[in-house]
XYZ file of C-alpha atoms in Angstrom:
174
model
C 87.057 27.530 -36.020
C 83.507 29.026 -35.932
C 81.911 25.576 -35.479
C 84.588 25.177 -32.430
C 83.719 28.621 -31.134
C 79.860 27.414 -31.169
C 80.426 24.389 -29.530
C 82.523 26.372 -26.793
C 79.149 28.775 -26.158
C 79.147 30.339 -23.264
C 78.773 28.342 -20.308
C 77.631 29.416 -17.023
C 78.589 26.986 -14.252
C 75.815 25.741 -11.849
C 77.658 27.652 -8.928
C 77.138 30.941 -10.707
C 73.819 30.145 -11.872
C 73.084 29.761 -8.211
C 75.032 32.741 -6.947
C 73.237 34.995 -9.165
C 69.691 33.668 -8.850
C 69.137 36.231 -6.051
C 70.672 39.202 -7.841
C 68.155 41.109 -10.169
C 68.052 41.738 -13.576
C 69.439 45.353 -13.271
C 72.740 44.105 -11.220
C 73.117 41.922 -14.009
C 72.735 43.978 -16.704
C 75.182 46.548 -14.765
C 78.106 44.123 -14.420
C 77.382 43.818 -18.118
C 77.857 47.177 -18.912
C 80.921 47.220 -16.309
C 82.738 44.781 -17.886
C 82.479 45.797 -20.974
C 83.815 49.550 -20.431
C 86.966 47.226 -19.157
C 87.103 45.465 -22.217
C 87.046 48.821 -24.148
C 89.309 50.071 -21.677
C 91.982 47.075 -21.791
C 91.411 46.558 -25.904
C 92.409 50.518 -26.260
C 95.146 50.322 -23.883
C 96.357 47.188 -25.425
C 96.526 49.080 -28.957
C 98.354 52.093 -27.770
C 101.160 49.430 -26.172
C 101.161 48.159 -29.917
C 101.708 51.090 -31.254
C 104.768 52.420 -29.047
C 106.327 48.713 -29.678
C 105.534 47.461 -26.209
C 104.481 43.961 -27.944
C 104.340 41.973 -24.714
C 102.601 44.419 -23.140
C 99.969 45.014 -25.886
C 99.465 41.324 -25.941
C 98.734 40.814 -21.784
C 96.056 43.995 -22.292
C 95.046 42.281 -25.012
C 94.444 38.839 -22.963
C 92.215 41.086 -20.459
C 90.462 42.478 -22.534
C 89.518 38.880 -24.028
C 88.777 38.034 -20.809
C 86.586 40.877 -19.917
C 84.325 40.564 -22.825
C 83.937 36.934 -21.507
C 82.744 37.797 -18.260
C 80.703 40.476 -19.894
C 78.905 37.928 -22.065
C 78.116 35.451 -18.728
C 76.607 38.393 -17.308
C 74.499 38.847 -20.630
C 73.899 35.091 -20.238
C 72.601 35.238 -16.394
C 70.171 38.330 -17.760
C 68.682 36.284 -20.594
C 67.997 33.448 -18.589
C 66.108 35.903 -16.096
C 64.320 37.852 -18.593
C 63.375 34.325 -20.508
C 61.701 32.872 -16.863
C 60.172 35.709 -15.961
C 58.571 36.428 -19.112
C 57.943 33.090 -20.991
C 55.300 31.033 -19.750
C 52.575 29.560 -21.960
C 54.100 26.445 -24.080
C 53.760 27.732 -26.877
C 54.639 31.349 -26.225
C 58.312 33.175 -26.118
C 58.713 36.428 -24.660
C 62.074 37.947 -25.809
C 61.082 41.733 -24.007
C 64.056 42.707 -22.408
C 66.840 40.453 -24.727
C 69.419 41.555 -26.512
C 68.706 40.473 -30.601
C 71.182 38.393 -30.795
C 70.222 36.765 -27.830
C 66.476 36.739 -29.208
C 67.250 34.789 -32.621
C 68.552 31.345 -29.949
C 66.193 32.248 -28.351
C 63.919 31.565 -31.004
C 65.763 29.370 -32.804
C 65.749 26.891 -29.505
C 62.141 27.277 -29.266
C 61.287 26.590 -33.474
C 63.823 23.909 -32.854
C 62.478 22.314 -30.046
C 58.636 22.620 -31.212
C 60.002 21.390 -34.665
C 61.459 17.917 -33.160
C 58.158 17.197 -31.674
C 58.106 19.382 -28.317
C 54.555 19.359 -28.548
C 52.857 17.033 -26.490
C 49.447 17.128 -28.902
C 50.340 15.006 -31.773
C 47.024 15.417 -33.515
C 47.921 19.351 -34.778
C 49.649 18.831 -37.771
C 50.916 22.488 -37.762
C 51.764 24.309 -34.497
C 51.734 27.466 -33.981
C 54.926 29.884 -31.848
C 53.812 33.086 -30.621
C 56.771 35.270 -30.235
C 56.444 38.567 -28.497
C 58.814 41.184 -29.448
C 56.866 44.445 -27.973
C 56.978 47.524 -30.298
C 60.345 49.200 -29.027
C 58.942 51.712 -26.882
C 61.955 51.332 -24.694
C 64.620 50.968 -26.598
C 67.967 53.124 -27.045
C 66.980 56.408 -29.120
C 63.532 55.181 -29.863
C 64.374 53.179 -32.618
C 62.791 49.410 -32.172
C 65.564 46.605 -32.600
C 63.613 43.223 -31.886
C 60.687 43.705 -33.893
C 62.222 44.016 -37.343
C 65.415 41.745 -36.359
C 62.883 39.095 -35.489
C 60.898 39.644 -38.837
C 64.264 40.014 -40.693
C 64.974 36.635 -39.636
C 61.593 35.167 -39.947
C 61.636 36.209 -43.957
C 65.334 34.566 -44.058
C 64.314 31.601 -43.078
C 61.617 31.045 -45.058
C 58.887 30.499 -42.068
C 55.439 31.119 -42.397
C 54.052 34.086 -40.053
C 51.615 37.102 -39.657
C 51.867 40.207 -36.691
C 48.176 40.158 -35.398
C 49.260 43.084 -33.127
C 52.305 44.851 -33.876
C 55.202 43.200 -31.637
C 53.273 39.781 -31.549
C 54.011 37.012 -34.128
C 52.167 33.945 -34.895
C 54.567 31.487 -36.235
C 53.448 28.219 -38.120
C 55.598 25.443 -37.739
């Protein structure tokens, strides 16, 4: 079922793509946060129905709710993709300022993957090199940084090869 629900990642269809292009990040990011007060909103409605017996009820709140948190994560979808081509340009260089960690790790995990199968166009470097910007957490929630040590957290578990020359900027061998 978990290989199923990976196949089934989100998709965003071209339209909204499109539709969305000439929203910014921010409106993006709201809807995000919109639609997931629904889901919280139809999830705890859906539980108090459950728990006075209302079963069909519970079950309909509980579709919505399902179906906000899917909406929520296209909006979180049309951010990344924002964030990712306004910050990532060099080849060789990923910018995941601005992501959600979750969203950073396929982030990086696309990019080692794709450098990995021979994305680089110079064949002659035996060893490549993936600098991954994180930042330091200055802005995130309460201060605490989230990318930065998720990032190295995965790093270490996946065995790769790395050093912070600045802190918030990896150099990753491949």
């Amino acid at each position: 079922q978990q290989q199923q629900q990976k196949q089934q990642k989100l998709k965003i269809n071209q339209n909204d793509k499109e539709a969305y292009s000439s929203e910014s990040l921010q409106s993006a990011r709201e809807n995000a946060l919109r639609c997931a007060m629904r889901k919280s909103a139809f999830f705890r409605e859906a539980a108090n129905a459950h728990r006075a017996g209302d079963k069909k009820l519970a079950a309909e709140l509980a579709k919505k709710g399902r179906e906000a948190q899917q909406e929520m994560e296209k909006y979180n979808e049309i951010s990344k993709e924002s964030i990712l081509k306004k910050n990532s340009g060099a080849t060789f260089t990923v910018d995941l300022h601005g992501l959600h960690l979750k969203q950073a790790i396929e982030v990086l995990e696309d990019a080692l993957s794709t450098i990995d199968q021979g994305g680089s166009t110079n064949s002659s470097y035996p060893t490549q090199i993936l600098t991954v910007i994180t930042g330091v957490g200055k802005h995130s929630v309460n201060g605490r940084p989230v990318l930065r040590p998720g990032i190295e957290k995965y790093l270490k578990s996946q065995k790769y090869s790395f050093s912070e020359p600045q802190p918030g900027k990896f150099k990753v061998r491949i």
